mmCIF file with all atom_site columns, C-alpha atoms in Angstrom:
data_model
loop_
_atom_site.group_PDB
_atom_site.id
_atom_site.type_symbol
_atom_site.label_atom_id
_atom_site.label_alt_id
_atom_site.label_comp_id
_atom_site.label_asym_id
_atom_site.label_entity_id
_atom_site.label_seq_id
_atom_site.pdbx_PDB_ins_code
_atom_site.Cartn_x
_atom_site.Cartn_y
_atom_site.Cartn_z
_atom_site.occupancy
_atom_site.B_iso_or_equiv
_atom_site.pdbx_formal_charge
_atom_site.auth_seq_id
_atom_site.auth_comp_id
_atom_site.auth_asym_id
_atom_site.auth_atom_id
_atom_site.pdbx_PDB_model_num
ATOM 1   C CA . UNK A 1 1   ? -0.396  31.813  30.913  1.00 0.00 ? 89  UNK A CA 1
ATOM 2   C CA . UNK A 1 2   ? -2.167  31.927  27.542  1.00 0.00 ? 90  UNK A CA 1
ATOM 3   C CA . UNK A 1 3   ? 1.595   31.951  25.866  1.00 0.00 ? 91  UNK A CA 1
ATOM 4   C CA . UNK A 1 4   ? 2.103   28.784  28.067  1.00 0.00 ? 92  UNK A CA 1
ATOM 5   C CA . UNK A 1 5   ? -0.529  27.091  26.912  1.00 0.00 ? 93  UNK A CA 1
ATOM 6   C CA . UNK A 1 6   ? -0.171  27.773  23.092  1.00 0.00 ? 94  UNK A CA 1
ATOM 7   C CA . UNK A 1 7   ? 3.001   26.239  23.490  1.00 0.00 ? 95  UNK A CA 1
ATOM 8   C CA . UNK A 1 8   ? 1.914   23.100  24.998  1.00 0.00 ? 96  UNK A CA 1
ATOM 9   C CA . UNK A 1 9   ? -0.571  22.600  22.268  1.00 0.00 ? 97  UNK A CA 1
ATOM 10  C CA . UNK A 1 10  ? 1.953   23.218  19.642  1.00 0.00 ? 98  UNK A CA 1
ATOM 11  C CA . UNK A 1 11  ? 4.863   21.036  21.127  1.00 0.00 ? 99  UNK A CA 1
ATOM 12  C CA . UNK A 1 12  ? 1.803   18.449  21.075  1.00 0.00 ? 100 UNK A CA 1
ATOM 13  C CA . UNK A 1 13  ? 0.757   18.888  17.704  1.00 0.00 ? 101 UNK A CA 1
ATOM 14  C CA . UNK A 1 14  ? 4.608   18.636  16.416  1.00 0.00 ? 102 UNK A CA 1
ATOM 15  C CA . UNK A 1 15  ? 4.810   15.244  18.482  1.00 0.00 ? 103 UNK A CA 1
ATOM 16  C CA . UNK A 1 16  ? 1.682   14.116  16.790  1.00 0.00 ? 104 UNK A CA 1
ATOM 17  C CA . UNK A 1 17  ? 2.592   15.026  13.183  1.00 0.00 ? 105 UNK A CA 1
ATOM 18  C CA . UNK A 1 18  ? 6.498   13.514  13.868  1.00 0.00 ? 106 UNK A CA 1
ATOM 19  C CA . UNK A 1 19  ? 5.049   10.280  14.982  1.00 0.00 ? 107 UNK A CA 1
ATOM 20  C CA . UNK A 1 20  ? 2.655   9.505   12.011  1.00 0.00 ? 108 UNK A CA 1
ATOM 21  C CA . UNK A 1 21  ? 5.030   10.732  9.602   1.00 0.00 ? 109 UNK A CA 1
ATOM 22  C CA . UNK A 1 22  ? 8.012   8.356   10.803  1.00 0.00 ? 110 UNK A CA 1
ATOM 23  C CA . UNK A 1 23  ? 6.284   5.481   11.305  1.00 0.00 ? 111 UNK A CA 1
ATOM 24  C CA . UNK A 1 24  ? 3.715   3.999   9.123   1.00 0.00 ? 112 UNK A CA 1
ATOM 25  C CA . UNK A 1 25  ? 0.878   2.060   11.314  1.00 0.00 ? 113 UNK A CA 1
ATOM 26  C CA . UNK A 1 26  ? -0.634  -0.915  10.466  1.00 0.00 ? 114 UNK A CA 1
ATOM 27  C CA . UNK A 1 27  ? -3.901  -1.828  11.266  1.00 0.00 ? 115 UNK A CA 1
ATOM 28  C CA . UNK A 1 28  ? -5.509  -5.268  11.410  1.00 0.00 ? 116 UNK A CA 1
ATOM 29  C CA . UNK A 1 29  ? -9.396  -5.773  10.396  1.00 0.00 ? 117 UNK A CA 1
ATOM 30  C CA . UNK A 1 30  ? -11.941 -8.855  10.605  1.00 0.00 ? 118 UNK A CA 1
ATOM 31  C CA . UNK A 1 31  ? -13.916 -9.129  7.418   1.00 0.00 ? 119 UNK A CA 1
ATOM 32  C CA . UNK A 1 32  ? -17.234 -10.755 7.682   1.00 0.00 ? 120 UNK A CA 1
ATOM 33  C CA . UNK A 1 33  ? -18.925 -12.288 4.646   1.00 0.00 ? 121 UNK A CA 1
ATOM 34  C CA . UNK A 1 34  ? -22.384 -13.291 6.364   1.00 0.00 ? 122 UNK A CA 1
ATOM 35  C CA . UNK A 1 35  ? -23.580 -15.208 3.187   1.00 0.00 ? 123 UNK A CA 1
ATOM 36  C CA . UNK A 1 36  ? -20.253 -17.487 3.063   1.00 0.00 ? 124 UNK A CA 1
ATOM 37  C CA . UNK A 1 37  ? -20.020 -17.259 6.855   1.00 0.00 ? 125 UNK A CA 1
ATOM 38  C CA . UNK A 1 38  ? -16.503 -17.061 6.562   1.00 0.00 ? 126 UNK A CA 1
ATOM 39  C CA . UNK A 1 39  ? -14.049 -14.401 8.153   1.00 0.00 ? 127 UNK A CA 1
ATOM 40  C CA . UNK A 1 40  ? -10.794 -13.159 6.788   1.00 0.00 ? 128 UNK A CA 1
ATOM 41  C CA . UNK A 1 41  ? -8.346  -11.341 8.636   1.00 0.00 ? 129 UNK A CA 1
ATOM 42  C CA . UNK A 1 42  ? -6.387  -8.372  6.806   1.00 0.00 ? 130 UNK A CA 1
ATOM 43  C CA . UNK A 1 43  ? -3.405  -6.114  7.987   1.00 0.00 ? 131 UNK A CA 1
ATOM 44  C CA . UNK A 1 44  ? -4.273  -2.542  6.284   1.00 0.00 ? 132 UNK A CA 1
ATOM 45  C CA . UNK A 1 45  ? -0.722  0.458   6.519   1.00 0.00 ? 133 UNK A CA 1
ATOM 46  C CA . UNK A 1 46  ? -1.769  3.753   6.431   1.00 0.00 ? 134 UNK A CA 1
ATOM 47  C CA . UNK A 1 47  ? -2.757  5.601   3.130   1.00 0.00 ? 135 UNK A CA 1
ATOM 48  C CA . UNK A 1 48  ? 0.205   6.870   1.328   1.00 0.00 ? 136 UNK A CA 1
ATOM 49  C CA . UNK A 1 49  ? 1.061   9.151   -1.613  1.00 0.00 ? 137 UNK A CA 1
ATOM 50  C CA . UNK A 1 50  ? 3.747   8.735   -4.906  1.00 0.00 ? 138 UNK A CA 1
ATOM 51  C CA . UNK A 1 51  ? 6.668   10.517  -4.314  1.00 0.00 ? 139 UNK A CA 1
ATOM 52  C CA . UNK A 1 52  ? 5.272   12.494  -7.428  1.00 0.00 ? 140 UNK A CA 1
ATOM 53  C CA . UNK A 1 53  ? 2.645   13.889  -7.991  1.00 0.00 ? 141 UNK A CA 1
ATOM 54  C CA . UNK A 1 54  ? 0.285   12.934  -11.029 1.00 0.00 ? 142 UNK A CA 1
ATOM 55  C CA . UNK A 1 55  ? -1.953  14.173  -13.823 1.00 0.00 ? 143 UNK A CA 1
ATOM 56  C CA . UNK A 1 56  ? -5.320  14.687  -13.984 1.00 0.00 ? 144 UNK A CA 1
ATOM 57  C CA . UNK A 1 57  ? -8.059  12.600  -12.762 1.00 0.00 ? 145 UNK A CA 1
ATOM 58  C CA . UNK A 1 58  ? -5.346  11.058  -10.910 1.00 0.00 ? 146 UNK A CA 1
ATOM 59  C CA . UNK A 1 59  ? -3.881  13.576  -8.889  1.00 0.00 ? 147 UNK A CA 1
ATOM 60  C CA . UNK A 1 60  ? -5.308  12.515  -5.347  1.00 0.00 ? 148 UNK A CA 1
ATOM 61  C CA . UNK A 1 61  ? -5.052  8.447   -5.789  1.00 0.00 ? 149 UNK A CA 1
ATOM 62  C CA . UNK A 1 62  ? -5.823  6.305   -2.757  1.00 0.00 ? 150 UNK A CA 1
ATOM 63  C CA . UNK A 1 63  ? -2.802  4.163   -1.807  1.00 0.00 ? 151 UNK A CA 1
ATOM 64  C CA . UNK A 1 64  ? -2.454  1.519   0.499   1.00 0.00 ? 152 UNK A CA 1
ATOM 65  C CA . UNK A 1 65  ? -1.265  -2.119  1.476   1.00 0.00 ? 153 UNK A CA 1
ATOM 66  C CA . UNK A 1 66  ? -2.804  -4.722  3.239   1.00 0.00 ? 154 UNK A CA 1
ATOM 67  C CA . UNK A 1 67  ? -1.129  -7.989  3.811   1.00 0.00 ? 155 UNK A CA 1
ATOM 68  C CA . UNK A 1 68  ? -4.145  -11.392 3.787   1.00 0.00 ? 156 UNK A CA 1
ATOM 69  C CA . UNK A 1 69  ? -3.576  -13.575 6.750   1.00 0.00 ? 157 UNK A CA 1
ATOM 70  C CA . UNK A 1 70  ? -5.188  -16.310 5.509   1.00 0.00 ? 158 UNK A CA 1
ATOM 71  C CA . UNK A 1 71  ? -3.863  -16.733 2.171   1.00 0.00 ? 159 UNK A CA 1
ATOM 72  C CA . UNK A 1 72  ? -0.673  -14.566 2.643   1.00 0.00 ? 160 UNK A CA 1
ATOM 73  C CA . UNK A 1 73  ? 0.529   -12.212 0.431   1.00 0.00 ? 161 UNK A CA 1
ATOM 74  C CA . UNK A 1 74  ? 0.376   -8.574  0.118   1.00 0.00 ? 162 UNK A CA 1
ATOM 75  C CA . UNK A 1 75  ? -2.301  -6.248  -2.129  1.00 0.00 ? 163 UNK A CA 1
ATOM 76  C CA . UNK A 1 76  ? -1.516  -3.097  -2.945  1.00 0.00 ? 164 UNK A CA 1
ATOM 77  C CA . UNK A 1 77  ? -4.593  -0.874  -3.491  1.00 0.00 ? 165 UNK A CA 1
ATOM 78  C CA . UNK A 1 78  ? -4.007  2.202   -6.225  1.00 0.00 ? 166 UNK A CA 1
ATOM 79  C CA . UNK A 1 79  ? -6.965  4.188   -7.478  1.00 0.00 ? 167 UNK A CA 1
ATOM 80  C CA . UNK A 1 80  ? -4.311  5.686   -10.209 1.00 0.00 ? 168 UNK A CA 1
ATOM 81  C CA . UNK A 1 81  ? -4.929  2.537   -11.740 1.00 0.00 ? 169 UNK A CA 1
ATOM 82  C CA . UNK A 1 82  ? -3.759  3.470   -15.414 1.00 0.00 ? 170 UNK A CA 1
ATOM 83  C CA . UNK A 1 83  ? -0.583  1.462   -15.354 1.00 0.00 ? 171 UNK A CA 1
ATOM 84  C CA . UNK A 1 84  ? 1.687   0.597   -17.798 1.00 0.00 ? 172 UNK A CA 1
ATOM 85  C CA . UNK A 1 85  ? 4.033   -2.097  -18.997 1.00 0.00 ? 173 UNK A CA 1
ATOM 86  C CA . UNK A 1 86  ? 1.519   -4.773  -18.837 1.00 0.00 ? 174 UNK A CA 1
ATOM 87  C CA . UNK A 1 87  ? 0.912   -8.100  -20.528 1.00 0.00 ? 175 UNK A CA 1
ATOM 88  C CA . UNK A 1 88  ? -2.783  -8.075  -21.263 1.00 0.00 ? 176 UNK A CA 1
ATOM 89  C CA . UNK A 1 89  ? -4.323  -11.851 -20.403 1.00 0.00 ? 177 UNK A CA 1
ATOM 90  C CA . UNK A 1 90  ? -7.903  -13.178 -19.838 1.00 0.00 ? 178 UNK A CA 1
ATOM 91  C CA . UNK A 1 91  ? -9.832  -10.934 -17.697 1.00 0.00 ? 179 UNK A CA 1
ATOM 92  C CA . UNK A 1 92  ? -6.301  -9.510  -16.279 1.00 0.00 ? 180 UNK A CA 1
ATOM 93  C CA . UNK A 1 93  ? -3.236  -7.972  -16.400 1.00 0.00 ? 181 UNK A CA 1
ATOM 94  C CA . UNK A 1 94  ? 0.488   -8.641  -15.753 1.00 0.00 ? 182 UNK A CA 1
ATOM 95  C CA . UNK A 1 95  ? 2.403   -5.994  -14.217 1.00 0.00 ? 183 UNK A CA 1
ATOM 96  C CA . UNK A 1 96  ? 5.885   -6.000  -14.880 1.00 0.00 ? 184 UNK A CA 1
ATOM 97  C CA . UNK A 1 97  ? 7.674   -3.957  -12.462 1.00 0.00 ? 185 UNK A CA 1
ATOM 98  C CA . UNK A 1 98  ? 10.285  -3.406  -10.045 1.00 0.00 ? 186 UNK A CA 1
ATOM 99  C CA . UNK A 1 99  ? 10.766  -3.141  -6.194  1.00 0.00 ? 187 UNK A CA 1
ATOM 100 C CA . UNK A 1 100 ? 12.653  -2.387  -3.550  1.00 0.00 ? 188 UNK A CA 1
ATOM 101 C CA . UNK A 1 101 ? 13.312  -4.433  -0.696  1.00 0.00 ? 189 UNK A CA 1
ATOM 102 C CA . UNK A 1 102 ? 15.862  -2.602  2.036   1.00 0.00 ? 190 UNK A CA 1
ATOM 103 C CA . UNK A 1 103 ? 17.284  -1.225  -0.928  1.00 0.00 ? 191 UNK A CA 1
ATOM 104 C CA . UNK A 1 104 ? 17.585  -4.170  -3.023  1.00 0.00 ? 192 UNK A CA 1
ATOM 105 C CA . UNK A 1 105 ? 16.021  -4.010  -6.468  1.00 0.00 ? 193 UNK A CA 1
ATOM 106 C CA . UNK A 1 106 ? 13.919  -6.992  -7.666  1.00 0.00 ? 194 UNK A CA 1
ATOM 107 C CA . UNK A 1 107 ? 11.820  -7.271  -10.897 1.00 0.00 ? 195 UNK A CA 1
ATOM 108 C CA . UNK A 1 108 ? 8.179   -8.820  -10.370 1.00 0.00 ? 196 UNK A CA 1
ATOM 109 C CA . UNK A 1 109 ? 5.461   -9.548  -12.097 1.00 0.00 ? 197 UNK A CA 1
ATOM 110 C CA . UNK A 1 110 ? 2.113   -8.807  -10.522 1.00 0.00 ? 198 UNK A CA 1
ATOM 111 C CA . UNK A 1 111 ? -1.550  -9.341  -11.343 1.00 0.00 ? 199 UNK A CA 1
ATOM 112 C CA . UNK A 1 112 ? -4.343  -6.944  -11.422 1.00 0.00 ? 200 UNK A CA 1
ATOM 113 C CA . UNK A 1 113 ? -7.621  -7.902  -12.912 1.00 0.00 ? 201 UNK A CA 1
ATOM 114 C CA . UNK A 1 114 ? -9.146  -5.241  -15.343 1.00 0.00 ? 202 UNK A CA 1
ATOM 115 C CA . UNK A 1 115 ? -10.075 -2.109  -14.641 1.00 0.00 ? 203 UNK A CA 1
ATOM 116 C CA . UNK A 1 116 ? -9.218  -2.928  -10.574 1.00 0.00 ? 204 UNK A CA 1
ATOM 117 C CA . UNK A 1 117 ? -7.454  -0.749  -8.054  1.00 0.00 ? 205 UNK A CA 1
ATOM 118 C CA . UNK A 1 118 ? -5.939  -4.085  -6.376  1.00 0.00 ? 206 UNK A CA 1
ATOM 119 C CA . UNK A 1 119 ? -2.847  -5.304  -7.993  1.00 0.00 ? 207 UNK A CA 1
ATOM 120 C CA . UNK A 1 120 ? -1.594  -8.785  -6.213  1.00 0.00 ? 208 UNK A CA 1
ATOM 121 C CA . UNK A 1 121 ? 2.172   -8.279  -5.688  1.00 0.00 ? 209 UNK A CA 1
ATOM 122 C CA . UNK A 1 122 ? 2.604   -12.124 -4.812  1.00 0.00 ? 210 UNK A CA 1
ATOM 123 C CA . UNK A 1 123 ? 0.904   -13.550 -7.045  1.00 0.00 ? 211 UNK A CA 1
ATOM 124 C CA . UNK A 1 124 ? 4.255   -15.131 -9.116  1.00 0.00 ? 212 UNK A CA 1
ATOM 125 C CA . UNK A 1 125 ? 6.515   -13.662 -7.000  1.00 0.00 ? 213 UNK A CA 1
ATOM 126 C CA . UNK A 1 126 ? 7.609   -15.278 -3.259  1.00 0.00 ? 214 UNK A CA 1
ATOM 127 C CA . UNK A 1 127 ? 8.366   -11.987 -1.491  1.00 0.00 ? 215 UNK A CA 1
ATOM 128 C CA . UNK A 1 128 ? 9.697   -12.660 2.077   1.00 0.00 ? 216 UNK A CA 1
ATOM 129 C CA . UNK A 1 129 ? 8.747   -9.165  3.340   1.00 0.00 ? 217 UNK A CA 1
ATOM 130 C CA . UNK A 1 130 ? 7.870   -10.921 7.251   1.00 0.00 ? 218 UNK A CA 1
ATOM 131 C CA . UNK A 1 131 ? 11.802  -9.079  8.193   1.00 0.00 ? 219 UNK A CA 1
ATOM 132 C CA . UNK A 1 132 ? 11.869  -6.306  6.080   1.00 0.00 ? 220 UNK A CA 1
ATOM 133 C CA . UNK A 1 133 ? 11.801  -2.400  7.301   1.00 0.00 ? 221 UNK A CA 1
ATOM 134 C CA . UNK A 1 134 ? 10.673  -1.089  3.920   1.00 0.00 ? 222 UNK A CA 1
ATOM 135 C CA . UNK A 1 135 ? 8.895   -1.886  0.487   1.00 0.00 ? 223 UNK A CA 1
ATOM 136 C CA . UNK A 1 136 ? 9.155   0.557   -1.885  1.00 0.00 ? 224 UNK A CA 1
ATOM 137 C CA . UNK A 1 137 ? 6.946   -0.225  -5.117  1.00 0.00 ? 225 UNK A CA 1
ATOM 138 C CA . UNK A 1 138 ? 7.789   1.687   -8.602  1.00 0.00 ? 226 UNK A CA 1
ATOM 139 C CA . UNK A 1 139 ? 4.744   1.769   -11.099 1.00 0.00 ? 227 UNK A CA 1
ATOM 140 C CA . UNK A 1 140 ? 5.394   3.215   -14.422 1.00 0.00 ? 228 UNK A CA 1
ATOM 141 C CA . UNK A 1 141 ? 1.936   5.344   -15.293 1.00 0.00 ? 229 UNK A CA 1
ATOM 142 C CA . UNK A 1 142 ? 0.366   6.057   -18.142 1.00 0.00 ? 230 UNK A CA 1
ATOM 143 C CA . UNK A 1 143 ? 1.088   9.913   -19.591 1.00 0.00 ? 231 UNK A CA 1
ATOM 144 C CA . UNK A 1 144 ? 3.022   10.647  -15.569 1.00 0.00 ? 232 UNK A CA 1
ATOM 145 C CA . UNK A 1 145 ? 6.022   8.218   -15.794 1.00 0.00 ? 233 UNK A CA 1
ATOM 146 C CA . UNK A 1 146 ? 7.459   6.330   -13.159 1.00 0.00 ? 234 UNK A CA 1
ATOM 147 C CA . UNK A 1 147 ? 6.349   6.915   -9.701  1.00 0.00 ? 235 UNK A CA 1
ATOM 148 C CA . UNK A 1 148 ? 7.154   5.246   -6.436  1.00 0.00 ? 236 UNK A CA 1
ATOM 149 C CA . UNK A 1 149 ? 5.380   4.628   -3.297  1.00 0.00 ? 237 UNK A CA 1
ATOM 150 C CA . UNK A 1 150 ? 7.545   3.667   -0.011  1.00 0.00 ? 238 UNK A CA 1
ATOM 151 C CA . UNK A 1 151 ? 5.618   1.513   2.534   1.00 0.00 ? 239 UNK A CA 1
ATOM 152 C CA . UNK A 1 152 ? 7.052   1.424   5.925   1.00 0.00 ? 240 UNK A CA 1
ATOM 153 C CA . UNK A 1 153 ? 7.014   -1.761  7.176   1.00 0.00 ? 241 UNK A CA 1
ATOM 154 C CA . UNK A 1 154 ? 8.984   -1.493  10.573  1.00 0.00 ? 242 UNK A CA 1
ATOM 155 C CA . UNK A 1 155 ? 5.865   -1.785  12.546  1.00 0.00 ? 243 UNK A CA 1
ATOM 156 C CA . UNK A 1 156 ? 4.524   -4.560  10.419  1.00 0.00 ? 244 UNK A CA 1
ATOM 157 C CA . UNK A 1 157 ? 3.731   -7.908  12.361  1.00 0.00 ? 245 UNK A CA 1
ATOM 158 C CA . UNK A 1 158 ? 2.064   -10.667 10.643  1.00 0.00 ? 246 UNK A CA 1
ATOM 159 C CA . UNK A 1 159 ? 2.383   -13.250 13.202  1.00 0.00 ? 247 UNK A CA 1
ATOM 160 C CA . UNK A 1 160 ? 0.513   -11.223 16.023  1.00 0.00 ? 248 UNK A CA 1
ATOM 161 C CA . UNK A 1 161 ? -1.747  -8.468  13.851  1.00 0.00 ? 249 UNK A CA 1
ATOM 162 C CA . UNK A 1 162 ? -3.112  -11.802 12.604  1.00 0.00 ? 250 UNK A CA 1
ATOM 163 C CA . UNK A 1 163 ? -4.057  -13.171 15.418  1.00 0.00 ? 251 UNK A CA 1
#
């Protein structure tokens, strides 16, 4: 019986670990600013990791996406913030990069202001990501190279995780 039951919770623990590495959840939040007393709604995926790993102090970074319903556009936040291939402006930097949308390649530009974890993928760019399965964004990093991280964006919904 005790074999029995060591099974079950294993065949349950594979399930478990299968579903949240094949598809990436998204989660929408309600953001109250109670001086403003406005509310913004945000679509956060799971944390993910490079498909590389990198350097010291960088080797754990936080990664994730969240997509703003009220002013559109996706954020991508990356404690390994020490990117590369910038163009330094006032108070900011421009990313230049590339992406992959469903497999197709497209160079952006995107903004991060200094010494932030959030760079605006957006900003200049008109992604139409509302019908696309992946996003898969290569930074090149300082002293690691070029590293990629691969949202899943199958379960994404804007139209009813904002709502």
């Amino acid at each position: 019986i005790l074999k029995l039951f060591m099974k079950k919770i294993l065949i349950l623990f594979f399930i478990f670990l299968s579903n949240y590495s094949l598809a990436l959840q998204w989660s929408t939040v309600k953001i109250t600013d109670d001086w403003e007393e406005t509310t913004r709604t945000l679509i956060f995926s799971d944390y993910i990791n490079p498909n590389k790993p990198l350097g010291f102090p960088y080797q754990d970074p936080t990664v994730y996406m969240y997509w703003d319903c009220d002013n559109g556009g996706f954020t991508m936040r990356n404690t390994a913030n020490n990117i590369l291939d910038t163009d330094i402006a006032d108070g900011y930097n421009l990313i230049q990069h590339d992406i992959k949308i469903d497999g197709d390649i497209k160079s952006i530009t995107s903004y991060q202001q200094w010494s932030s974890e959030y760079i605006t993928l957006d900003w200049y760019n008109n992604l139409n990501l509302q019908s696309a399965t992946e996003l898969v964004v290569r930074l090149n990093h300082y002293s690691d190279g070029y590293r990629q991280y691969t949202f899943d964006l199958s379960n994404f919904d804007p139209i009813n995780g904002c709502n």
